[in-house]
Amino acid sequence: MYLAIREMRFAKGRYALIATIMVLVSFLVLFVTGLAQGLSYDNAASIKNMAATHFVLEQDSNHRFTRSQLGQQELNEARAVVGQDNAEPLGVRMTTVSPADDSKKIDVTLFMVNPGSWLAPAVTEGKAINDQSAGQVVVDQKLEKSGVTIGTVLVDQASGTEWTVSGFVQNESFSHAPVVFLNEQEWIALQAGSRTMQAASAIGGADTGTGTGTSISTGSEVHTAAGTGNEKNATSADGTGTSSGAERAPVYNAIAVKGSDDQVSGLSAALPKTEIITKSDAVSAIPGYKEEQGSLLMMIAFLYVISAFVLAVFFYVITIQKTSQFGILKAIGTRNGYLAGSVSLQVLLLSVGSLVISVLLVRLFESVLPASMPFQLGISTLALTCALFILMSMAGSLFSVWKVTKIDALDAIGRTAA
């Protein structure tokens, strides 16, 4: 230890240069890691925040909520297995909304949850909705940047449905889009409105209004009143009525479940035409999630490898320059273990010192980053990243340690004498 510190004090410029490079590399590693974690959370915050352990989806939906459709029967069967309070319906729909008094369009994700259930998020501002709240929703705080406030009326571009914002929730997003939470009553109305618009669009495209009594085939028959051209009993492509006698049974995208492994096994037996996935599976299936995280993780892995190679090259060059000095030390009886430990200690001190500076710089940058840039670097992730960086740094010093142990004292002294 004495030799390592004395040499670093003697050659300040050389080791300051190495330390600067290590600070830059370690800062980049920490920053990209925080960015990857922030993007991961922003992409799937609503799913990660849920207390669910598993999700029940329709068979062959490829673990994606938007490809799944389940009904009340599946929900009742799931509750019979895991308990009435441990299974909750979940509706998911990507859409675009606009404030009623503005032409601005905002991409959002609609989440249908039962208010008061363990799926419903805590309201941070305003008033929460309940089962009877008609035309009211709570939204993520990110929408405030788009001018949305409590009392703002949001218009769904797909169905024309209007909702009034009654409150805000925090850190609720899906596929990088802020989430709008609504109750089952609004979800049913939204589905009925979408079916009505689809049927009206199909009729409007085929009926020219001549009043001749037209029959339109859209997977099921749609009839119009003879001589009037008005819709009498329209049905959508899935056979669901949209006017008189319209079916009001909700269609969910998933069933969120809290249960043990044994209960999940029983759930698989009770619902054979479904697939039961874990929360991590649901997160990974979000469009673009795996691709985004894969790219960032590859960058981080390359940064680790680059840092190891940079240290290996620097310390190997320094070791070659000090070959004669190491030879003299060996000639007077210094052990290989002591010299190897001196080199390793120098690398360890430089790694720890550069990490301390890098952590301070990252926290400084984090405090000034705009809120629109997702960045998250928790204590556990920070500790793991620092440990891996130190491990890779020590691995990079092994080549120099090996070189020190192979130095022959007589050859080194001979070269000095020459």
CSV table of C-alpha atoms in Angstrom, one decimal:
chain,number,residue,atom,x,y,z
A,1,MET,CA,0.0,0.0,0.0
A,2,TYR,CA,2.9,2.3,0.8
A,3,LEU,CA,4.5,1.8,-2.6
A,4,ALA,CA,1.2,2.3,-4.5
A,5,ILE,CA,0.3,5.6,-2.8
A,6,ARG,CA,3.9,6.9,-2.9
A,7,GLU,CA,4.0,6.3,-6.7
A,8,MET,CA,0.7,7.9,-7.3
A,9,ARG,CA,1.8,11.0,-5.3
A,10,PHE,CA,5.1,11.1,-7.3
A,11,ALA,CA,3.5,10.8,-10.8
A,12,LYS,CA,0.4,13.1,-10.2
A,13,GLY,CA,0.0,14.1,-13.9
A,14,ARG,CA,0.0,10.5,-15.2
A,15,TYR,CA,-2.5,9.2,-12.7
A,16,ALA,CA,-4.7,12.3,-12.9
A,17,LEU,CA,-5.0,11.7,-16.7
A,18,ILE,CA,-6.1,8.1,-16.0
A,19,ALA,CA,-8.5,9.2,-13.3
A,20,THR,CA,-10.1,11.8,-15.6
A,21,ILE,CA,-10.7,9.1,-18.3
A,22,MET,CA,-12.2,6.8,-15.6
A,23,VAL,CA,-14.5,9.6,-14.3
A,24,LEU,CA,-15.8,10.2,-17.8
A,25,VAL,CA,-16.4,6.5,-18.5
A,26,SER,CA,-18.0,5.8,-15.2
A,27,PHE,CA,-20.2,8.9,-15.5
A,28,LEU,CA,-21.4,7.7,-18.9
A,29,VAL,CA,-22.1,4.3,-17.5
A,30,LEU,CA,-24.1,5.7,-14.6
A,31,PHE,CA,-26.0,8.2,-16.8
A,32,VAL,CA,-27.0,5.6,-19.4
A,33,THR,CA,-28.0,3.2,-16.7
A,34,GLY,CA,-30.2,5.8,-15.1
A,35,LEU,CA,-31.7,6.7,-18.5
A,36,ALA,CA,-32.4,3.0,-19.2
A,37,GLN,CA,-34.2,2.6,-15.9
A,38,GLY,CA,-36.1,5.8,-16.4
A,39,LEU,CA,-37.3,4.8,-19.8
A,40,SER,CA,-38.2,1.3,-18.5
A,41,TYR,CA,-40.3,2.8,-15.7
A,42,ASP,CA,-42.0,5.4,-17.9
A,43,ASN,CA,-42.9,2.7,-20.5
A,44,ALA,CA,-44.6,0.5,-18.0
A,45,ALA,CA,-45.2,2.5,-14.8
A,46,SER,CA,-48.9,1.7,-14.5
A,47,ILE,CA,-48.3,-2.1,-14.7
A,48,LYS,CA,-45.2,-2.0,-12.4
A,49,ASN,CA,-47.2,0.0,-9.8
A,50,MET,CA,-50.0,-2.5,-9.7
A,51,ALA,CA,-50.2,-5.0,-6.8
A,52,ALA,CA,-51.1,-7.8,-9.2
A,53,THR,CA,-48.9,-10.9,-9.4
A,54,HIS,CA,-50.4,-12.3,-12.5
A,55,PHE,CA,-52.7,-11.4,-15.4
A,56,VAL,CA,-55.2,-13.5,-17.2
A,57,LEU,CA,-55.4,-12.9,-20.9
A,58,GLU,CA,-57.1,-14.4,-23.8
A,59,GLN,CA,-55.4,-17.3,-25.4
A,60,ASP,CA,-53.0,-16.5,-28.3
A,61,SER,CA,-52.9,-12.8,-27.4
A,62,ASN,CA,-49.0,-12.9,-27.2
A,63,HIS,CA,-49.1,-11.5,-23.7
A,64,ARG,CA,-50.5,-8.2,-25.0
A,65,PHE,CA,-53.4,-6.5,-23.3
A,66,THR,CA,-54.7,-4.9,-26.4
A,67,ARG,CA,-55.0,-8.2,-28.2
A,68,SER,CA,-57.1,-9.9,-25.4
A,69,GLN,CA,-60.8,-9.9,-24.8
A,70,LEU,CA,-62.4,-11.4,-21.7
A,71,GLY,CA,-65.9,-11.3,-20.3
A,72,GLN,CA,-67.8,-11.5,-17.0
A,73,GLN,CA,-67.8,-15.3,-17.1
A,74,GLU,CA,-64.0,-15.5,-17.0
A,75,LEU,CA,-63.9,-12.9,-14.2
A,76,ASN,CA,-66.4,-14.9,-12.1
A,77,GLU,CA,-64.4,-18.1,-12.6
A,78,ALA,CA,-61.2,-16.3,-11.7
A,79,ARG,CA,-62.7,-14.9,-8.5
A,80,ALA,CA,-64.0,-18.4,-7.6
A,81,VAL,CA,-60.4,-19.7,-7.6
A,82,VAL,CA,-58.4,-16.9,-6.1
A,83,GLY,CA,-61.0,-15.1,-4.0
A,84,GLN,CA,-63.5,-12.4,-4.6
A,85,ASP,CA,-61.1,-9.6,-3.7
A,86,ASN,CA,-58.1,-11.0,-5.4
A,87,ALA,CA,-59.2,-10.7,-9.1
A,88,GLU,CA,-60.0,-7.4,-10.7
A,89,PRO,CA,-61.0,-6.6,-14.3
A,90,LEU,CA,-58.7,-4.4,-16.4
A,91,GLY,CA,-59.5,-2.6,-19.6
A,92,VAL,CA,-56.7,-1.1,-21.8
A,93,ARG,CA,-57.1,1.0,-24.9
A,94,MET,CA,-54.8,3.3,-26.7
A,95,THR,CA,-56.5,6.5,-28.1
A,96,THR,CA,-56.1,10.2,-28.8
A,97,VAL,CA,-58.0,12.9,-26.8
A,98,SER,CA,-58.3,16.6,-27.2
A,99,PRO,CA,-59.4,19.3,-24.7
A,100,ALA,CA,-62.9,20.5,-25.7
A,101,ASP,CA,-61.7,24.1,-26.1
A,102,ASP,CA,-58.5,23.2,-27.9
A,103,SER,CA,-57.5,21.5,-31.1
A,104,LYS,CA,-54.4,20.0,-29.5
A,105,LYS,CA,-54.3,16.1,-29.8
A,106,ILE,CA,-52.8,14.1,-27.0
A,107,ASP,CA,-52.0,10.4,-27.1
A,108,VAL,CA,-53.2,8.6,-24.0
A,109,THR,CA,-53.9,5.1,-22.7
A,110,LEU,CA,-57.3,4.4,-21.2
A,111,PHE,CA,-57.4,2.2,-18.2
A,112,MET,CA,-60.7,0.8,-16.8
A,113,VAL,CA,-60.4,-0.1,-13.1
A,114,ASN,CA,-62.9,-0.4,-10.4
A,115,PRO,CA,-62.6,2.7,-8.2
A,116,GLY,CA,-61.6,1.7,-4.6
A,117,SER,CA,-60.0,-1.5,-5.7
A,118,TRP,CA,-56.3,-2.4,-5.2
A,119,LEU,CA,-55.8,-1.6,-8.9
A,120,ALA,CA,-57.0,2.0,-8.6
A,121,PRO,CA,-54.1,4.5,-8.0
A,122,ALA,CA,-54.1,7.1,-5.3
A,123,VAL,CA,-55.2,10.5,-6.3
A,124,THR,CA,-52.6,13.2,-5.6
A,125,GLU,CA,-54.7,16.2,-6.5
A,126,GLY,CA,-58.4,16.8,-7.0
A,127,LYS,CA,-61.2,14.2,-6.4
A,128,ALA,CA,-61.2,10.5,-7.0
A,129,ILE,CA,-63.9,8.9,-9.1
A,130,ASN,CA,-66.3,6.2,-7.8
A,131,ASP,CA,-68.5,3.6,-9.5
A,132,GLN,CA,-71.3,6.1,-10.1
A,133,SER,CA,-69.1,8.9,-11.4
A,134,ALA,CA,-70.6,9.7,-14.8
A,135,GLY,CA,-68.4,11.3,-17.4
A,136,GLN,CA,-65.5,11.8,-15.0
A,137,VAL,CA,-61.9,10.5,-15.1
A,138,VAL,CA,-58.6,10.9,-13.3
A,139,VAL,CA,-55.5,11.4,-15.3
A,140,ASP,CA,-51.7,11.3,-15.0
A,141,GLN,CA,-50.0,14.6,-14.1
A,142,LYS,CA,-48.0,14.6,-17.3
A,143,LEU,CA,-51.2,15.9,-19.0
A,144,GLU,CA,-50.7,19.2,-17.1
A,145,LYS,CA,-47.9,20.1,-19.5
A,146,SER,CA,-50.5,19.9,-22.3
A,147,GLY,CA,-52.7,22.4,-20.5
A,148,VAL,CA,-55.1,19.9,-18.9
A,149,THR,CA,-56.4,21.0,-15.5
A,150,ILE,CA,-59.1,19.9,-13.1
A,151,GLY,CA,-62.4,20.5,-14.8
A,152,THR,CA,-61.0,20.2,-18.4
A,153,VAL,CA,-63.3,18.3,-20.7
A,154,LEU,CA,-61.4,15.7,-22.8
A,155,VAL,CA,-62.9,14.4,-26.0
A,156,ASP,CA,-62.1,11.0,-27.3
A,157,GLN,CA,-61.2,11.3,-31.0
A,158,ALA,CA,-62.3,7.7,-31.8
A,159,SER,CA,-65.7,7.6,-30.2
A,160,GLY,CA,-66.6,11.3,-29.5
A,161,THR,CA,-67.1,10.5,-25.8
A,162,GLU,CA,-66.4,13.4,-23.4
A,163,TRP,CA,-64.9,13.2,-19.9
A,164,THR,CA,-64.3,15.8,-17.3
A,165,VAL,CA,-61.0,15.6,-15.4
A,166,SER,CA,-61.8,15.3,-11.7
A,167,GLY,CA,-58.3,14.6,-10.3
A,168,PHE,CA,-54.6,13.8,-11.0
A,169,VAL,CA,-52.5,10.7,-10.3
A,170,GLN,CA,-48.7,10.5,-10.3
A,171,ASN,CA,-46.3,8.2,-12.3
A,172,GLU,CA,-49.0,6.4,-14.3
A,173,SER,CA,-48.0,5.8,-17.9
A,174,PHE,CA,-48.3,2.9,-20.4
A,175,SER,CA,-46.2,2.7,-23.6
A,176,HIS,CA,-44.8,6.2,-22.8
A,177,ALA,CA,-48.4,7.6,-22.9
A,178,PRO,CA,-50.1,9.1,-19.8
A,179,VAL,CA,-52.9,7.0,-18.5
A,180,VAL,CA,-56.5,8.1,-18.1
A,181,PHE,CA,-58.5,6.1,-15.5
A,182,LEU,CA,-62.2,5.6,-15.9
A,183,ASN,CA,-64.8,3.4,-14.2
A,184,GLU,CA,-66.7,0.4,-15.6
A,185,GLN,CA,-69.8,2.5,-16.4
A,186,GLU,CA,-67.7,4.8,-18.7
A,187,TRP,CA,-65.9,1.8,-20.2
A,188,ILE,CA,-69.3,0.2,-21.2
A,189,ALA,CA,-70.5,3.5,-22.6
A,190,LEU,CA,-67.2,3.9,-24.5
A,191,GLN,CA,-67.5,0.4,-26.0
A,192,ALA,CA,-71.1,1.0,-27.0
A,193,GLY,CA,-70.2,4.4,-28.6
A,194,SER,CA,-67.4,2.8,-30.6
A,195,ARG,CA,-69.7,0.1,-31.9
A,196,THR,CA,-72.4,2.7,-32.8
A,197,MET,CA,-69.8,4.8,-34.8
A,198,GLN,CA,-68.5,1.7,-36.6
A,199,ALA,CA,-72.0,0.7,-37.6
A,200,ALA,CA,-73.0,4.2,-38.7
A,201,SER,CA,-69.8,4.5,-40.7
A,202,ALA,CA,-70.5,1.2,-42.5
A,203,ILE,CA,-74.0,2.2,-43.3
A,204,GLY,CA,-73.0,5.7,-44.4
A,205,GLY,CA,-70.5,4.3,-46.8
A,206,ALA,CA,-73.0,2.0,-48.5
A,207,ASP,CA,-76.3,3.7,-48.2
A,208,THR,CA,-76.7,6.6,-50.6
A,209,GLY,CA,-79.9,7.8,-49.0
A,210,THR,CA,-82.1,7.0,-52.0
A,211,GLY,CA,-84.6,5.2,-49.8
A,212,THR,CA,-84.7,1.9,-51.8
A,213,GLY,CA,-84.2,-0.4,-48.8
A,214,THR,CA,-80.5,-1.5,-48.8
A,215,SER,CA,-79.1,-4.7,-47.3
A,216,ILE,CA,-75.4,-4.3,-46.2
A,217,SER,CA,-73.2,-7.2,-45.3
A,218,THR,CA,-70.5,-6.5,-42.7
A,219,GLY,CA,-70.0,-10.0,-41.3
A,220,SER,CA,-73.6,-9.9,-40.2
A,221,GLU,CA,-76.6,-8.3,-41.8
A,222,VAL,CA,-77.4,-4.6,-41.3
A,223,HIS,CA,-80.9,-3.6,-42.4
A,224,THR,CA,-82.3,-0.1,-43.1
A,225,ALA,CA,-85.9,0.9,-43.2
A,226,ALA,CA,-87.4,0.8,-46.7
A,227,GLY,CA,-88.2,4.2,-48.1
A,228,THR,CA,-86.5,6.2,-45.3
A,229,GLY,CA,-82.8,5.5,-45.5
A,230,ASN,CA,-82.7,5.6,-41.7
A,231,GLU,CA,-81.0,2.9,-39.5
A,232,LYS,CA,-83.5,0.7,-37.8
A,233,ASN,CA,-81.5,-2.1,-36.2
A,234,ALA,CA,-77.8,-1.9,-36.9
A,235,THR,CA,-75.4,-4.5,-35.7
A,236,SER,CA,-71.6,-4.3,-35.7
A,237,ALA,CA,-69.3,-6.9,-37.2
A,238,ASP,CA,-69.2,-8.9,-34.0
A,239,GLY,CA,-72.9,-9.1,-33.9
A,240,THR,CA,-73.4,-6.7,-31.0
A,241,GLY,CA,-76.5,-4.5,-31.2
A,242,THR,CA,-75.9,-0.8,-31.1
A,243,SER,CA,-79.4,0.5,-30.9
A,244,SER,CA,-82.5,-1.1,-29.4
A,245,GLY,CA,-81.6,-4.2,-27.3
A,246,ALA,CA,-78.0,-3.3,-27.3
A,247,GLU,CA,-75.8,-5.7,-25.2
A,248,ARG,CA,-74.4,-3.9,-22.2
A,249,ALA,CA,-72.0,-6.6,-21.0
A,250,PRO,CA,-68.5,-5.2,-20.7
A,251,VAL,CA,-65.5,-6.6,-22.5
A,252,TYR,CA,-62.3,-6.5,-20.5
A,253,ASN,CA,-58.7,-6.8,-21.8
A,254,ALA,CA,-57.3,-8.7,-18.8
A,255,ILE,CA,-58.0,-9.9,-15.3
A,256,ALA,CA,-55.5,-8.8,-12.7
A,257,VAL,CA,-54.8,-11.4,-10.0
A,258,LYS,CA,-53.2,-11.5,-6.6
A,259,GLY,CA,-52.5,-15.2,-5.8
A,260,SER,CA,-50.0,-17.9,-4.9
A,261,ASP,CA,-48.5,-20.4,-7.3
A,262,ASP,CA,-51.0,-23.0,-6.3
A,263,GLN,CA,-53.9,-20.6,-7.0
A,264,VAL,CA,-52.4,-19.7,-10.3
A,265,SER,CA,-52.2,-23.4,-11.2
A,266,GLY,CA,-55.8,-23.8,-10.3
A,267,LEU,CA,-56.7,-20.8,-12.3
A,268,SER,CA,-55.0,-22.4,-15.4
A,269,ALA,CA,-57.2,-25.4,-15.0
A,270,ALA,CA,-60.4,-23.4,-14.5
A,271,LEU,CA,-59.7,-21.2,-17.5
A,272,PRO,CA,-58.2,-23.5,-20.2
A,273,LYS,CA,-58.8,-21.0,-23.0
A,274,THR,CA,-56.7,-18.3,-21.5
A,275,GLU,CA,-53.1,-17.6,-20.8
A,276,ILE,CA,-51.8,-16.6,-17.4
A,277,ILE,CA,-48.7,-14.4,-17.3
A,278,THR,CA,-46.6,-12.8,-14.7
A,279,LYS,CA,-46.2,-9.0,-14.2
A,280,SER,CA,-42.7,-9.1,-15.8
A,281,ASP,CA,-44.1,-10.9,-18.8
A,282,ALA,CA,-46.8,-8.3,-19.2
A,283,VAL,CA,-44.2,-5.5,-19.0
A,284,SER,CA,-41.9,-7.2,-21.6
A,285,ALA,CA,-44.8,-7.5,-24.0
A,286,ILE,CA,-45.5,-3.8,-24.2
A,287,PRO,CA,-44.8,-2.7,-27.8
A,288,GLY,CA,-41.2,-1.5,-28.1
A,289,TYR,CA,-40.2,-2.3,-24.5
A,290,LYS,CA,-37.8,-5.1,-25.2
A,291,GLU,CA,-36.3,-3.4,-28.2
A,292,GLU,CA,-35.7,-0.1,-26.3
A,293,GLN,CA,-34.2,-1.8,-23.2
A,294,GLY,CA,-32.1,-4.2,-25.4
A,295,SER,CA,-30.4,-1.3,-27.2
A,296,LEU,CA,-29.7,0.6,-23.9
A,297,LEU,CA,-28.4,-2.6,-22.2
A,298,MET,CA,-26.1,-3.3,-25.1
A,299,MET,CA,-24.7,0.2,-24.8
A,300,ILE,CA,-24.1,-0.2,-21.1
A,301,ALA,CA,-22.4,-3.6,-21.6
A,302,PHE,CA,-20.1,-2.1,-24.2
A,303,LEU,CA,-19.2,0.8,-21.9
A,304,TYR,CA,-18.2,-1.8,-19.2
A,305,VAL,CA,-16.0,-3.6,-21.7
A,306,ILE,CA,-14.5,-0.3,-23.0
A,307,SER,CA,-13.7,0.8,-19.5
A,308,ALA,CA,-11.9,-2.5,-18.8
A,309,PHE,CA,-9.9,-2.2,-22.0
A,310,VAL,CA,-8.9,1.4,-21.4
A,311,LEU,CA,-7.6,0.6,-17.9
A,312,ALA,CA,-5.9,-2.5,-19.2
A,313,VAL,CA,-4.0,-0.5,-21.8
A,314,PHE,CA,-3.1,2.4,-19.6
A,315,PHE,CA,-1.7,0.2,-16.7
A,316,TYR,CA,0.0,-2.2,-19.1
A,317,VAL,CA,1.9,0.7,-20.7
A,318,ILE,CA,2.8,2.1,-17.2
A,319,THR,CA,4.0,-1.4,-16.2
A,320,ILE,CA,6.2,-1.7,-19.2
A,321,GLN,CA,7.7,1.7,-18.5
A,322,LYS,CA,8.5,0.6,-14.9
A,323,THR,CA,10.0,-2.8,-15.9
A,324,SER,CA,13.5,-1.9,-14.7
A,325,GLN,CA,12.1,-0.5,-11.4
A,326,PHE,CA,10.1,-3.7,-10.7
A,327,GLY,CA,13.2,-5.7,-11.5
A,328,ILE,CA,15.3,-3.8,-9.0
A,329,LEU,CA,12.6,-4.3,-6.3
A,330,LYS,CA,12.5,-8.0,-7.1
A,331,ALA,CA,16.3,-8.1,-6.8
A,332,ILE,CA,16.3,-6.7,-3.3
A,333,GLY,CA,13.7,-9.3,-2.2
A,334,THR,CA,10.3,-7.8,-2.9
A,335,ARG,CA,7.7,-10.5,-3.5
A,336,ASN,CA,5.5,-10.8,-6.5
A,337,GLY,CA,2.4,-10.7,-4.4
A,338,TYR,CA,3.4,-7.3,-2.9
A,339,LEU,CA,4.1,-5.8,-6.4
A,340,ALA,CA,0.9,-7.2,-7.8
A,341,GLY,CA,-1.1,-5.9,-4.8
A,342,SER,CA,0.4,-2.5,-5.4
A,343,VAL,CA,-0.8,-2.4,-9.0
A,344,SER,CA,-4.3,-3.7,-8.0
A,345,LEU,CA,-4.5,-1.2,-5.2
A,346,GLN,CA,-3.8,1.7,-7.6
A,347,VAL,CA,-6.6,0.5,-9.9
A,348,LEU,CA,-9.0,0.1,-6.9
A,349,LEU,CA,-8.2,3.6,-5.6
A,350,LEU,CA,-8.7,5.2,-9.0
A,351,SER,CA,-11.9,3.3,-9.6
A,352,VAL,CA,-13.5,4.2,-6.2
A,353,GLY,CA,-12.3,7.8,-6.5
A,354,SER,CA,-13.7,8.2,-10.0
A,355,LEU,CA,-17.0,6.6,-9.0
A,356,VAL,CA,-17.4,9.0,-6.1
A,357,ILE,CA,-16.9,12.0,-8.4
A,358,SER,CA,-19.2,10.4,-11.1
A,359,VAL,CA,-22.0,9.8,-8.6
A,360,LEU,CA,-21.9,13.4,-7.5
A,361,LEU,CA,-22.0,14.6,-11.1
A,362,VAL,CA,-24.9,12.3,-12.0
A,363,ARG,CA,-26.9,13.6,-9.0
A,364,LEU,CA,-26.1,17.1,-10.1
A,365,PHE,CA,-27.3,16.4,-13.7
A,366,GLU,CA,-30.4,14.6,-12.4
A,367,SER,CA,-31.4,17.8,-10.4
A,368,VAL,CA,-31.3,19.9,-13.6
A,369,LEU,CA,-32.7,17.5,-16.1
A,370,PRO,CA,-36.1,18.4,-17.5
A,371,ALA,CA,-39.1,16.5,-16.2
A,372,SER,CA,-39.8,15.3,-19.8
A,373,MET,CA,-36.6,13.2,-19.7
A,374,PRO,CA,-37.2,10.0,-17.7
A,375,PHE,CA,-34.2,9.3,-15.5
A,376,GLN,CA,-34.2,6.9,-12.5
A,377,LEU,CA,-31.2,5.7,-10.6
A,378,GLY,CA,-32.2,4.1,-7.3
A,379,ILE,CA,-29.8,3.1,-4.5
A,380,SER,CA,-29.9,-0.6,-5.4
A,381,THR,CA,-29.2,0.1,-9.1
A,382,LEU,CA,-26.5,2.6,-8.2
A,383,ALA,CA,-24.8,0.1,-5.9
A,384,LEU,CA,-24.9,-2.7,-8.5
A,385,THR,CA,-23.6,-0.4,-11.2
A,386,CYS,CA,-20.7,0.8,-9.1
A,387,ALA,CA,-19.9,-2.8,-8.0
A,388,LEU,CA,-19.8,-4.0,-11.6
A,389,PHE,CA,-17.7,-1.0,-12.7
A,390,ILE,CA,-15.1,-1.8,-10.0
A,391,LEU,CA,-15.2,-5.5,-10.9
A,392,MET,CA,-14.5,-4.7,-14.6
A,393,SER,CA,-11.8,-2.2,-13.6
A,394,MET,CA,-10.0,-4.9,-11.5
A,395,ALA,CA,-10.4,-7.4,-14.3
A,396,GLY,CA,-8.7,-4.9,-16.6
A,397,SER,CA,-5.7,-4.7,-14.3
A,398,LEU,CA,-5.1,-8.4,-14.3
A,399,PHE,CA,-3.0,-8.2,-17.5
A,400,SER,CA,-0.7,-5.7,-15.8
A,401,VAL,CA,-0.5,-7.9,-12.7
A,402,TRP,CA,0.4,-10.9,-14.9
A,403,LYS,CA,3.1,-8.8,-16.6
A,404,VAL,CA,4.6,-7.8,-13.2
A,405,THR,CA,4.9,-11.4,-12.1
A,406,LYS,CA,6.7,-12.3,-15.3
A,407,ILE,CA,9.4,-9.7,-14.9
A,408,ASP,CA,12.9,-11.2,-14.4
A,409,ALA,CA,15.1,-9.3,-12.0
A,410,LEU,CA,18.4,-10.0,-13.7
A,411,ASP,CA,17.1,-9.1,-17.2
A,412,ALA,CA,15.6,-5.9,-15.9
A,413,ILE,CA,18.8,-4.9,-14.1
A,414,GLY,CA,20.8,-5.8,-17.2
A,415,ARG,CA,18.8,-3.5,-19.3
A,416,THR,CA,19.3,-0.7,-16.8
A,417,ALA,CA,23.1,-1.2,-16.7
A,418,ALA,CA,23.2,-1.2,-20.5
